[in-house]
PDB file of C-alpha atoms and ligand atoms in Angstrom:
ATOM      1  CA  UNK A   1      34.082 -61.701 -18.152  1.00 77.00           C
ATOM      2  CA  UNK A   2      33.035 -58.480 -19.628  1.00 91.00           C
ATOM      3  CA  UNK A   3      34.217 -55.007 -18.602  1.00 98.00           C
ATOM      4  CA  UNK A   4      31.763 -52.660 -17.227  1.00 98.00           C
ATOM      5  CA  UNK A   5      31.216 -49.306 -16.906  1.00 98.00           C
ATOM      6  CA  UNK A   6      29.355 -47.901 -13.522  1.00 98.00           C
ATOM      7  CA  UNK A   7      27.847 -44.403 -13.356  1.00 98.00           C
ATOM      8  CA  UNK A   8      27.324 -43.335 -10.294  1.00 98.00           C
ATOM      9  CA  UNK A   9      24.937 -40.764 -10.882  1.00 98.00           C
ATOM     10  CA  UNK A  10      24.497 -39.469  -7.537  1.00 98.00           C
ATOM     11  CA  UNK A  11      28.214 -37.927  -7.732  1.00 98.00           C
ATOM     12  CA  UNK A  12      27.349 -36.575 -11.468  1.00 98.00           C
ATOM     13  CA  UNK A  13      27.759 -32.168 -11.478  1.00 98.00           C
ATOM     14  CA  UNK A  14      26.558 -32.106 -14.759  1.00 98.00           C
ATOM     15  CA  UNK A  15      30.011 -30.672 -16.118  1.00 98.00           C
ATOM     16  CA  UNK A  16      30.195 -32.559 -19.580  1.00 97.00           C
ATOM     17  CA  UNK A  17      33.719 -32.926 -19.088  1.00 98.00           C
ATOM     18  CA  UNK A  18      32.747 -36.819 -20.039  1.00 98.00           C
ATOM     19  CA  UNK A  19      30.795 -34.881 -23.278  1.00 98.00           C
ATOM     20  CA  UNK A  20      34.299 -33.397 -24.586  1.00 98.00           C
ATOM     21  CA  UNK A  21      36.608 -36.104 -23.913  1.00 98.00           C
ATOM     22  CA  UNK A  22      34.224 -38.704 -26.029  1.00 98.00           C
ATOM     23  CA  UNK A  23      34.347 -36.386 -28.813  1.00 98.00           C
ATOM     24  CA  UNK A  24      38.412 -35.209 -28.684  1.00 98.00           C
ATOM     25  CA  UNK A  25      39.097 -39.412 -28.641  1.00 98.00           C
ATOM     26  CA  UNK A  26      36.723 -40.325 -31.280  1.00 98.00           C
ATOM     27  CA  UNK A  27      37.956 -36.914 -33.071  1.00 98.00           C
ATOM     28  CA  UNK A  28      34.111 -35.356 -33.626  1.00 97.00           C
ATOM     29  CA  UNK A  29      33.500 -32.377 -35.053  1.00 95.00           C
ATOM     30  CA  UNK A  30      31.354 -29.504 -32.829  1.00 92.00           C
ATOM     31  CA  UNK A  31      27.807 -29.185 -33.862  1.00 88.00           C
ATOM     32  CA  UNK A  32      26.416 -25.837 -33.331  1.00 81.00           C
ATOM     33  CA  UNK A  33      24.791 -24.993 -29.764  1.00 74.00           C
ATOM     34  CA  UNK A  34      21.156 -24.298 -29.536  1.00 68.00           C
ATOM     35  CA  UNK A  35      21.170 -23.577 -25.640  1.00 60.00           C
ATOM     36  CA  UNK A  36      19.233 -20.512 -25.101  1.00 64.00           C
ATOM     37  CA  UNK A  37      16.574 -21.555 -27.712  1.00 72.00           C
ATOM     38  CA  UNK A  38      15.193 -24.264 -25.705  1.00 80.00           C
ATOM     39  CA  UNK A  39      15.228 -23.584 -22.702  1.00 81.00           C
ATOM     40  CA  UNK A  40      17.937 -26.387 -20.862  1.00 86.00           C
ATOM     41  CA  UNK A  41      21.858 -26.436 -20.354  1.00 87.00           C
ATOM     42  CA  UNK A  42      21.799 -29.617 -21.792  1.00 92.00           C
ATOM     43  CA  UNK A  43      23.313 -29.259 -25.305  1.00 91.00           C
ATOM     44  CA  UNK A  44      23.321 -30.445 -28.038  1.00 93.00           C
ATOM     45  CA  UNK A  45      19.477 -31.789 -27.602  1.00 92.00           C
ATOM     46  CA  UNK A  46      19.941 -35.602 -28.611  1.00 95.00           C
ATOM     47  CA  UNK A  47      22.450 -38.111 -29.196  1.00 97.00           C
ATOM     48  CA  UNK A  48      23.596 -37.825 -32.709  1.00 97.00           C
ATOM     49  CA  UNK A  49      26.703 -38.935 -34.979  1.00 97.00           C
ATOM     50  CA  UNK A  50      28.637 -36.527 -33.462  1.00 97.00           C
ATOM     51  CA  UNK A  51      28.053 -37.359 -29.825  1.00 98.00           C
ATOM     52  CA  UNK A  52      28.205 -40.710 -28.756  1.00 98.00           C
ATOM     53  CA  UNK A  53      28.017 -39.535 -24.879  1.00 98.00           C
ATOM     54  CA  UNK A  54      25.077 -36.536 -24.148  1.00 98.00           C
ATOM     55  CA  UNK A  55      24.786 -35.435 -19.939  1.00 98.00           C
ATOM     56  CA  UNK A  56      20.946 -34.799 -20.093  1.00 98.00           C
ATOM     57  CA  UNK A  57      19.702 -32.578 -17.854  1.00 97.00           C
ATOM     58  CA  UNK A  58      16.149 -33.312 -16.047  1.00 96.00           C
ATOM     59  CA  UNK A  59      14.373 -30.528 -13.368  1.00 93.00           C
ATOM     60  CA  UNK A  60      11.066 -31.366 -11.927  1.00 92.00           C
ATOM     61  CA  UNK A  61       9.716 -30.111  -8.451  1.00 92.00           C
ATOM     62  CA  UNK A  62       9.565 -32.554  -5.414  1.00 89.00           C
ATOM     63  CA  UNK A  63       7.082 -31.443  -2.524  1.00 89.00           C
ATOM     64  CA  UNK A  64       7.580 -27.614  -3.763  1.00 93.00           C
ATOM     65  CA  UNK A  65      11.695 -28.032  -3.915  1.00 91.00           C
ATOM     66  CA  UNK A  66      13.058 -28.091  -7.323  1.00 92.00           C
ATOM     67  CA  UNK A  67      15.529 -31.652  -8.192  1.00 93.00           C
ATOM     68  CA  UNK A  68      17.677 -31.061 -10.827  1.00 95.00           C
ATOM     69  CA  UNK A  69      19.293 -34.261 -12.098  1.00 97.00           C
ATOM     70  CA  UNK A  70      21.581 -35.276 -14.289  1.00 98.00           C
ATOM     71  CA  UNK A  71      22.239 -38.363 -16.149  1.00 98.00           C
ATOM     72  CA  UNK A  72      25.843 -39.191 -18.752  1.00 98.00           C
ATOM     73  CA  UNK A  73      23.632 -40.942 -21.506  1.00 98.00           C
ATOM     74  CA  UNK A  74      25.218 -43.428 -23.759  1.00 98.00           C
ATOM     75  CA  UNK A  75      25.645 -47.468 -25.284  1.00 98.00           C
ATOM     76  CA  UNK A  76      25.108 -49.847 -22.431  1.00 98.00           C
ATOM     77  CA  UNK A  77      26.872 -52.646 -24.226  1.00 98.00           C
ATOM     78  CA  UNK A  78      23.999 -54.812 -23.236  1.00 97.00           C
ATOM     79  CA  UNK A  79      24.503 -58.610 -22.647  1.00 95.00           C
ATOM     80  CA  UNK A  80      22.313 -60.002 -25.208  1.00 95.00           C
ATOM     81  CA  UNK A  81      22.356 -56.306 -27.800  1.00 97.00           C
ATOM     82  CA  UNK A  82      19.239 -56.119 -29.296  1.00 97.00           C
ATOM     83  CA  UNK A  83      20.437 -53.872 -32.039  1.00 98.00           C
ATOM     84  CA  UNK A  84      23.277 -56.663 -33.161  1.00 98.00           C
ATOM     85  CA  UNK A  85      20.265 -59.182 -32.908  1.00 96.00           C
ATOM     86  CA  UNK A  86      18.368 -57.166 -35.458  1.00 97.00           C
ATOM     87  CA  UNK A  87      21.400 -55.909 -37.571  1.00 98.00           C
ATOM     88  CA  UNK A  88      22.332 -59.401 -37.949  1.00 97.00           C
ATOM     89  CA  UNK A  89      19.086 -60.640 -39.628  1.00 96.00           C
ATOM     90  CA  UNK A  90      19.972 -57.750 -42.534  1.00 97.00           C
ATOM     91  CA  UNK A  91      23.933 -57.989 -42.625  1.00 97.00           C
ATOM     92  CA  UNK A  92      25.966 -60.465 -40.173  1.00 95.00           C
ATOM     93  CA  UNK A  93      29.138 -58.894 -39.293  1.00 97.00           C
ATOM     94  CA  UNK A  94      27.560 -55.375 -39.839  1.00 98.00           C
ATOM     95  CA  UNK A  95      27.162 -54.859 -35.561  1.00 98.00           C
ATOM     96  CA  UNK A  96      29.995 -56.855 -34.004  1.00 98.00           C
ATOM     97  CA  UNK A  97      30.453 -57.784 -29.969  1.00 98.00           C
ATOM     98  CA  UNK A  98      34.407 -58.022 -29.108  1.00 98.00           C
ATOM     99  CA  UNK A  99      34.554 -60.824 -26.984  1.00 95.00           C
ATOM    100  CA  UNK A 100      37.190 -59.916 -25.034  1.00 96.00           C
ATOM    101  CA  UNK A 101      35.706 -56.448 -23.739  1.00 98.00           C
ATOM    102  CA  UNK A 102      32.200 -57.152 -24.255  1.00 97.00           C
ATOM    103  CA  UNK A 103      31.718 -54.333 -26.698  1.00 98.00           C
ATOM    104  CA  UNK A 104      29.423 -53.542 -28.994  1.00 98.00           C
ATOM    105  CA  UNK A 105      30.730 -52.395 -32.359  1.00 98.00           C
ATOM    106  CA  UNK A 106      29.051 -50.811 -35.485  1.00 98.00           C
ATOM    107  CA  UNK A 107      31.760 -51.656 -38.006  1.00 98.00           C
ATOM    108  CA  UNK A 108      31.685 -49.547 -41.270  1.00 98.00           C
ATOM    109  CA  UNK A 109      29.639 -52.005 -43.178  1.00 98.00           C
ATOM    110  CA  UNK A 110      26.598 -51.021 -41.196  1.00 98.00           C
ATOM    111  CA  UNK A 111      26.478 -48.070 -44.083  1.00 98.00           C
ATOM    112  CA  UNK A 112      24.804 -51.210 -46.302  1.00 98.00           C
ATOM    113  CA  UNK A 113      21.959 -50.999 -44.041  1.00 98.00           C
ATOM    114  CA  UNK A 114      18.533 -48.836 -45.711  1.00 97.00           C
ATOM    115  CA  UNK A 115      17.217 -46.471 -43.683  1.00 97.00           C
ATOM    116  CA  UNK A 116      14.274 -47.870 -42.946  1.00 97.00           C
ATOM    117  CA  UNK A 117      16.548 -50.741 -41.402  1.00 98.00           C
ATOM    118  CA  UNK A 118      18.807 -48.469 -39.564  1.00 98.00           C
ATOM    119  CA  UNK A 119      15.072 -47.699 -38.169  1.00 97.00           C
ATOM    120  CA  UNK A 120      14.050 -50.858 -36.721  1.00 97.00           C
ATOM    121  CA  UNK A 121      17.745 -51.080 -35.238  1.00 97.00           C
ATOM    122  CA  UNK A 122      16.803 -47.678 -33.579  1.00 97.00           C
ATOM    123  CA  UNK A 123      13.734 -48.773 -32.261  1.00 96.00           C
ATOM    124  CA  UNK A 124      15.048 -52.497 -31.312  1.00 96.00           C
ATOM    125  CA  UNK A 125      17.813 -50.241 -28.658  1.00 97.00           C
ATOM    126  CA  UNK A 126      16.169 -50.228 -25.524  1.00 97.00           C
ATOM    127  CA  UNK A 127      17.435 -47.152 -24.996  1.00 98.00           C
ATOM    128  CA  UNK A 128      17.264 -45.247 -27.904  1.00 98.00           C
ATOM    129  CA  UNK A 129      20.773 -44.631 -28.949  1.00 98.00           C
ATOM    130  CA  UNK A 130      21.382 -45.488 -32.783  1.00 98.00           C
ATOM    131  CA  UNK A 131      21.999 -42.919 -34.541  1.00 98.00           C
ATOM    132  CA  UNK A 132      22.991 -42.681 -38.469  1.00 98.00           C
ATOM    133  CA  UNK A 133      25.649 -39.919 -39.997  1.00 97.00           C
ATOM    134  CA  UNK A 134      23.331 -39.328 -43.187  1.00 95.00           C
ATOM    135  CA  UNK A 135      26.450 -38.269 -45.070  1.00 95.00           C
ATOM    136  CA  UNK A 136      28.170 -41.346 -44.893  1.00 97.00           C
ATOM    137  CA  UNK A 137      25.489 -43.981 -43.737  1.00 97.00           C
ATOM    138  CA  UNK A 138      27.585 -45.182 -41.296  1.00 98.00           C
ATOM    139  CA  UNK A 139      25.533 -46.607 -37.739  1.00 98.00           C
ATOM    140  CA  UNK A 140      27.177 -44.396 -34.989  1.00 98.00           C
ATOM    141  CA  UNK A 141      27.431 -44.569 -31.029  1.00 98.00           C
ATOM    142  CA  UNK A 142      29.649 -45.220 -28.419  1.00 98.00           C
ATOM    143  CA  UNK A 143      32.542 -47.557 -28.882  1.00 98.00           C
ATOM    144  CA  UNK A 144      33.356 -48.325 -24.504  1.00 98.00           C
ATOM    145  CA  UNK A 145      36.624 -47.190 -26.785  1.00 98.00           C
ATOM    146  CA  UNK A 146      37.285 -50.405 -26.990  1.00 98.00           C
ATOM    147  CA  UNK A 147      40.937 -49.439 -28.329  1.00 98.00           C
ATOM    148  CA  UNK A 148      41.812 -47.385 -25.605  1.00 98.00           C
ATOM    149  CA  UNK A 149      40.848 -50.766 -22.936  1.00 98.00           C
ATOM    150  CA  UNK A 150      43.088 -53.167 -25.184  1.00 98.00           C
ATOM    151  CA  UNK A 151      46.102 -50.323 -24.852  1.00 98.00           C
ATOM    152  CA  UNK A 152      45.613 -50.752 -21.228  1.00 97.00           C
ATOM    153  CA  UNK A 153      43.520 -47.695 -20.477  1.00 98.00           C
ATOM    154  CA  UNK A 154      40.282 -46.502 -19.292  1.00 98.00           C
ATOM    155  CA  UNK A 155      37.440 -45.460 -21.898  1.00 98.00           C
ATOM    156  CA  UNK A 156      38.168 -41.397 -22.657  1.00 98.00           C
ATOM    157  CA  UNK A 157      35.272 -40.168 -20.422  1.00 98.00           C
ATOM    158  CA  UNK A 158      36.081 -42.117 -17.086  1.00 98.00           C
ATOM    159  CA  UNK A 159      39.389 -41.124 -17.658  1.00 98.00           C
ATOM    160  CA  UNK A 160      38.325 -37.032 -17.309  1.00 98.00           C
ATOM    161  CA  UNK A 161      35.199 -37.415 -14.677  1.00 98.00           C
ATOM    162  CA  UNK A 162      36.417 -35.359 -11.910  1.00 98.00           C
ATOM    163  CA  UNK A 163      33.866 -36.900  -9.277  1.00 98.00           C
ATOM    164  CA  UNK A 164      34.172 -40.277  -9.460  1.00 98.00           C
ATOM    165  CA  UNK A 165      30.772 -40.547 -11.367  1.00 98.00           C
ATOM    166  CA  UNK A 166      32.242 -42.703 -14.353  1.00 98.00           C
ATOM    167  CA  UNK A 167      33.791 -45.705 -12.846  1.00 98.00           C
ATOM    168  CA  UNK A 168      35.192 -48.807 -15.113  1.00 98.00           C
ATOM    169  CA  UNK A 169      36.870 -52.425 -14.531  1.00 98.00           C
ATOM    170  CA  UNK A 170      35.841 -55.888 -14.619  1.00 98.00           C
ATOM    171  CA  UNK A 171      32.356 -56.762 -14.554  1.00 97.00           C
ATOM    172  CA  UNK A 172      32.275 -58.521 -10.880  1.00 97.00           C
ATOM    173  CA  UNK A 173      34.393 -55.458  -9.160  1.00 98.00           C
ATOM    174  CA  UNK A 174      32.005 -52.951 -10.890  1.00 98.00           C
ATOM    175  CA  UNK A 175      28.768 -54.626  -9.568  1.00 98.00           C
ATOM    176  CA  UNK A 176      30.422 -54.821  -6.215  1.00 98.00           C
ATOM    177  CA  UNK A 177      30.744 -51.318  -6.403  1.00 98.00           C
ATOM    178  CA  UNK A 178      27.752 -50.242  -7.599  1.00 98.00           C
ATOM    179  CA  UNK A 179      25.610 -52.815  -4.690  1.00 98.00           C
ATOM    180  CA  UNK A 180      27.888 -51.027  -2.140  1.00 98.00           C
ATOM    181  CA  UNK A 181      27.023 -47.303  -3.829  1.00 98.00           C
ATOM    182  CA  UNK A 182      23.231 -48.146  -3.532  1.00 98.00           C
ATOM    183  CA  UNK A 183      23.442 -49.393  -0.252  1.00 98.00           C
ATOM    184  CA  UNK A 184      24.684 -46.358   1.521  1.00 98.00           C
ATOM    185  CA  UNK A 185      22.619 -44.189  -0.472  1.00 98.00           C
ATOM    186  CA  UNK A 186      19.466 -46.023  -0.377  1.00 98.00           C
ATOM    187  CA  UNK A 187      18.985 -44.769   3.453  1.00 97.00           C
ATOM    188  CA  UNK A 188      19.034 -40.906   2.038  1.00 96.00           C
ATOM    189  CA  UNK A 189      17.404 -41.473  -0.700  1.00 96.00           C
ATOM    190  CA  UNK A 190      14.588 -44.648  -0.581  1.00 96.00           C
ATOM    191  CA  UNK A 191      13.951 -44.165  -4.659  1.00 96.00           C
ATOM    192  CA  UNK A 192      17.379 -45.394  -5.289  1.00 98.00           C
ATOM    193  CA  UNK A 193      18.161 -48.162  -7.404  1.00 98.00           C
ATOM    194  CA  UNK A 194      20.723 -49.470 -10.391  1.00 98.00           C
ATOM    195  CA  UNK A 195      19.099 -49.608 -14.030  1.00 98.00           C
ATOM    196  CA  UNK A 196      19.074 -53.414 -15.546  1.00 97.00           C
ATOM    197  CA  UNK A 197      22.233 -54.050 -14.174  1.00 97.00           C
ATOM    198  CA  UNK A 198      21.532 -58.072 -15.271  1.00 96.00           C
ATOM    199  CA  UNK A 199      21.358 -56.828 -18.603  1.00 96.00           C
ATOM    200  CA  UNK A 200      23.908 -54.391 -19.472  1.00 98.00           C
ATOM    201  CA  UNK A 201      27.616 -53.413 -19.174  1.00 98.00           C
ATOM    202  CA  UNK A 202      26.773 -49.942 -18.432  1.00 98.00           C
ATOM    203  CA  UNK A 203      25.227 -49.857 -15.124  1.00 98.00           C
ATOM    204  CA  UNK A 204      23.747 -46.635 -13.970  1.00 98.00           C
ATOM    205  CA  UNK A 205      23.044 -45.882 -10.164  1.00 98.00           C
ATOM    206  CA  UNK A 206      20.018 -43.672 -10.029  1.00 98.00           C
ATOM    207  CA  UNK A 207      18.889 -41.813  -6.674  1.00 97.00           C
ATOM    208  CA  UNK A 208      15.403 -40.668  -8.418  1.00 97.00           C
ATOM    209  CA  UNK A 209      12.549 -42.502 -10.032  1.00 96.00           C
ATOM    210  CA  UNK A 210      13.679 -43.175 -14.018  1.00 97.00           C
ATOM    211  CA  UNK A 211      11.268 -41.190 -15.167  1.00 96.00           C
ATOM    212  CA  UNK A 212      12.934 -38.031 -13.358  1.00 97.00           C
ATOM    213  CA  UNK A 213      15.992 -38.583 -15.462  1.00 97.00           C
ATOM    214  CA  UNK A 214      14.678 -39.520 -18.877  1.00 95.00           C
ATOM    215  CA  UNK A 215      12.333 -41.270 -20.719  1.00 95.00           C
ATOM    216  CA  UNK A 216      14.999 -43.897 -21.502  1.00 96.00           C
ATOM    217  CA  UNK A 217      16.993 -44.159 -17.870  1.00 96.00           C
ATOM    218  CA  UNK A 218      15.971 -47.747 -17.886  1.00 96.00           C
ATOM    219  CA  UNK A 219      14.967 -50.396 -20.723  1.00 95.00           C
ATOM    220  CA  UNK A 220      11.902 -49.438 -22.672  1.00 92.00           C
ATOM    221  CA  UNK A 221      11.239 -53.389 -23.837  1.00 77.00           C
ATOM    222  CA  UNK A 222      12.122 -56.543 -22.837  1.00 62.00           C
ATOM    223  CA  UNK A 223      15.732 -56.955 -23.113  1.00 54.00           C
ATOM    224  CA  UNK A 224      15.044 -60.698 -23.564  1.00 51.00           C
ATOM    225  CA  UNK A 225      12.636 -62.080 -25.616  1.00 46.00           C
ATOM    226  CA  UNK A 226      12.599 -60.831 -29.038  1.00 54.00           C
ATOM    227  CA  UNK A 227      10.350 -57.743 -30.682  1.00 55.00           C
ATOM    228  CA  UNK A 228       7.598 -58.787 -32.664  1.00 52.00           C
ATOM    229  CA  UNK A 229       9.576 -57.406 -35.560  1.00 55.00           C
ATOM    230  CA  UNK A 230      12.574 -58.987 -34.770  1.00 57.00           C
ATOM    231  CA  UNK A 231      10.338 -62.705 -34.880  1.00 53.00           C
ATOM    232  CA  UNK A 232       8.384 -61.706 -37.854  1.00 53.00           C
ATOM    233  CA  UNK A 233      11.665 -60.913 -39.330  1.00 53.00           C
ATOM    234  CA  UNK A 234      13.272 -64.273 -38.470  1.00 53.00           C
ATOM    235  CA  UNK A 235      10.961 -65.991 -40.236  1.00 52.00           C
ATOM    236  CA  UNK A 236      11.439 -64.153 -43.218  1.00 51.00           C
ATOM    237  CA  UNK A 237      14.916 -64.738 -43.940  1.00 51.00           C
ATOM    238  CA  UNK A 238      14.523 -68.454 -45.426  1.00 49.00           C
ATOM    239  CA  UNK A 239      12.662 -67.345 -48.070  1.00 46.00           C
ATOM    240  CA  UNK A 240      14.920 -64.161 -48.688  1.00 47.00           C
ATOM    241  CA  UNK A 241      17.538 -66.568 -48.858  1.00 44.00           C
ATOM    242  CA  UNK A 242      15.482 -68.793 -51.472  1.00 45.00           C
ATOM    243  CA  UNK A 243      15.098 -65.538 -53.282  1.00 43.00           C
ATOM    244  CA  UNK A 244      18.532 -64.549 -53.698  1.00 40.00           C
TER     245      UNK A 244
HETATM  246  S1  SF4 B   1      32.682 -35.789 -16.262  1.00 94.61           S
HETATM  247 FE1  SF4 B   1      31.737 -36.864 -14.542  1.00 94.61          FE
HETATM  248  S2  SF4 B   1      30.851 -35.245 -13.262  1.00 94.61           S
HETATM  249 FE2  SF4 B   1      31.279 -34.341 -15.260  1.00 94.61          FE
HETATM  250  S3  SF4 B   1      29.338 -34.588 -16.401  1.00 94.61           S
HETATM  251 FE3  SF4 B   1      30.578 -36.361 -16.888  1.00 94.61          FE
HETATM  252  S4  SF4 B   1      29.954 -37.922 -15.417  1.00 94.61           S
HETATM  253 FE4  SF4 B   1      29.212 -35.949 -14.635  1.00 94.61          FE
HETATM  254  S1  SF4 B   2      22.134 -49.955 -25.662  1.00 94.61           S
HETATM  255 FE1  SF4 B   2      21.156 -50.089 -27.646  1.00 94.61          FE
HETATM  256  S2  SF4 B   2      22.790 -49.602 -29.070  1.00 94.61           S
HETATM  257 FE2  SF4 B   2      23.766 -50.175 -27.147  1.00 94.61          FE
HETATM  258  S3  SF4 B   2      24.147 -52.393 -27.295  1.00 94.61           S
HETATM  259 FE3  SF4 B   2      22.160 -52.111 -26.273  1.00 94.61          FE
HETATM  260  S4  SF4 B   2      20.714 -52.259 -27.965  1.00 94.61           S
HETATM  261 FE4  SF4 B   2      22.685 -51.835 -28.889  1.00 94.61          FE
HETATM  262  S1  SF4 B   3      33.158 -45.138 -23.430  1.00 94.61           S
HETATM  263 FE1  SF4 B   3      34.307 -43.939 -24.973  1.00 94.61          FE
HETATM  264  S2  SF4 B   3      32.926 -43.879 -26.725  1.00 94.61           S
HETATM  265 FE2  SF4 B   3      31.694 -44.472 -24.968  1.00 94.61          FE
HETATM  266  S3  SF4 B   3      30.852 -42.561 -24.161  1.00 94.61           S
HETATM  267 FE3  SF4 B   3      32.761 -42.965 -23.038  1.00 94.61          FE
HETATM  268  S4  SF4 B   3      34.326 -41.829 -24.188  1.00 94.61           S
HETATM  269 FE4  SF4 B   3      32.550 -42.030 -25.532  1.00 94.61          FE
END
């Protein structure tokens, strides 16, 4: 079975302590802050190559009183990875899954991909998190640092959470967890739910609507069937094949 990740975000005080340690582990450079020029704490403004894990910050007012709520964005490791599922029609054994963990890995051959692949990977990800270091050409996001969990340790940024937001184990213990979470808080707060918890190894517990966290708090397409892209594609490959 799989190992999970659970993020309980009701516990989340937006401290991006999980931000730091993702980049110290995975050794990331700083990018340069833009904070007062937009208007939000939450910084940098997107996922990029050199943050796997962003805390985005979301205000909107609720019957006159302002909800401020934050939400540790990164992979969810889904079950059936639409991004591998589209990488794989391009390069197999460009986007790996580790069987053990459940992972999903962008190995250093996804550099072969052409950007306008590397787009329709993007846009396969439910939840938008791709992202390509244009230096290199190397596919970037987070690892679940897989080589931390077979050296017997927690991924980097449940290690630091201070709140108990960032919770990880097997899969079964971590939905256990996260049914018990939403059933106590449900009763304060009837908008709670868990985002696509069938469908992913990173299972976020949300007290809000999704749309009060961000635009991609819960799957944006079918995490199923395949795109219309990723069909037309599969038909095309034959005669690629033929071609080569
Ligand atoms: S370390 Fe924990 S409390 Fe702090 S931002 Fe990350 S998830 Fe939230
Ligand atoms: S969340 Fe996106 S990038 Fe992560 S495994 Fe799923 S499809 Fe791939
Ligand atoms: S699991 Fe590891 S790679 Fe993924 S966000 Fe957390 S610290 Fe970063």
């Amino acid at each position: 079975m799989p190992k999970t990740i659970f993020v309980d975000t009701s516990r989340c005080t937006a401290c991006r302590g999980c931000q730091i340690a993702c980049k110290e582990w995975h050794e990331l450079p700083a990018n340069k802050t833009t904070q007062y020029k937009w208007g939000s704490h939450q910084n940098p403004q997107d996922l990029n190559p050199n943050n796997y894990k962003l805390v985005r910050f979301s205000e909107h007012l609720d019957n006159g009183v302002i909800r401020w709520n934050f939400f540790p964005d990164q992979c969810r490791h889904c079950e059936l990875a639409p991004c591998k599922e589209m990488g794989d029609l391009y390069i197999e054994g460009a986007i790996v899954r580790d069987e053990k963990t459940g992972a999903v890995l962008y190995t250093d051959k996804t550099k072969n991909f052409s950007k306008e692949q590397f787009e329709e990977i993007r846009e396969s990800c439910p939840y938008n998190i791709p992202r390509r270091n244009e230096k290199t050409g190397v596919l970037t996001k987070c690892t679940m640092c897989n080589d931390r969990i077979h050296n017997g340790m927690p991924p980097a940024c449940v290690k630091v959470c201070p709140t108990g937001t960032m919770n990880f184990g097997e899969r079964s213990d971590m939905l256990k967890l996260a049914e018990a979470r939403l059933a106590v808080l449900k009763k304060q707060y009837p908008d709670a739910r868990l985002a696509d918890p069938d469908e992913v190894n990173v299972i976020y517990l949300l007290i809000d609507k999704p749309e009060n966290y961000h635009e991609f708090a819960v799957a944006q397409a079918d995490l199923g069937p395949m795109s219309k892209k990723q069909f037309l594609a599969t038909l095309a490959r034959p005669f690629k094949a033929m071609k080569a």
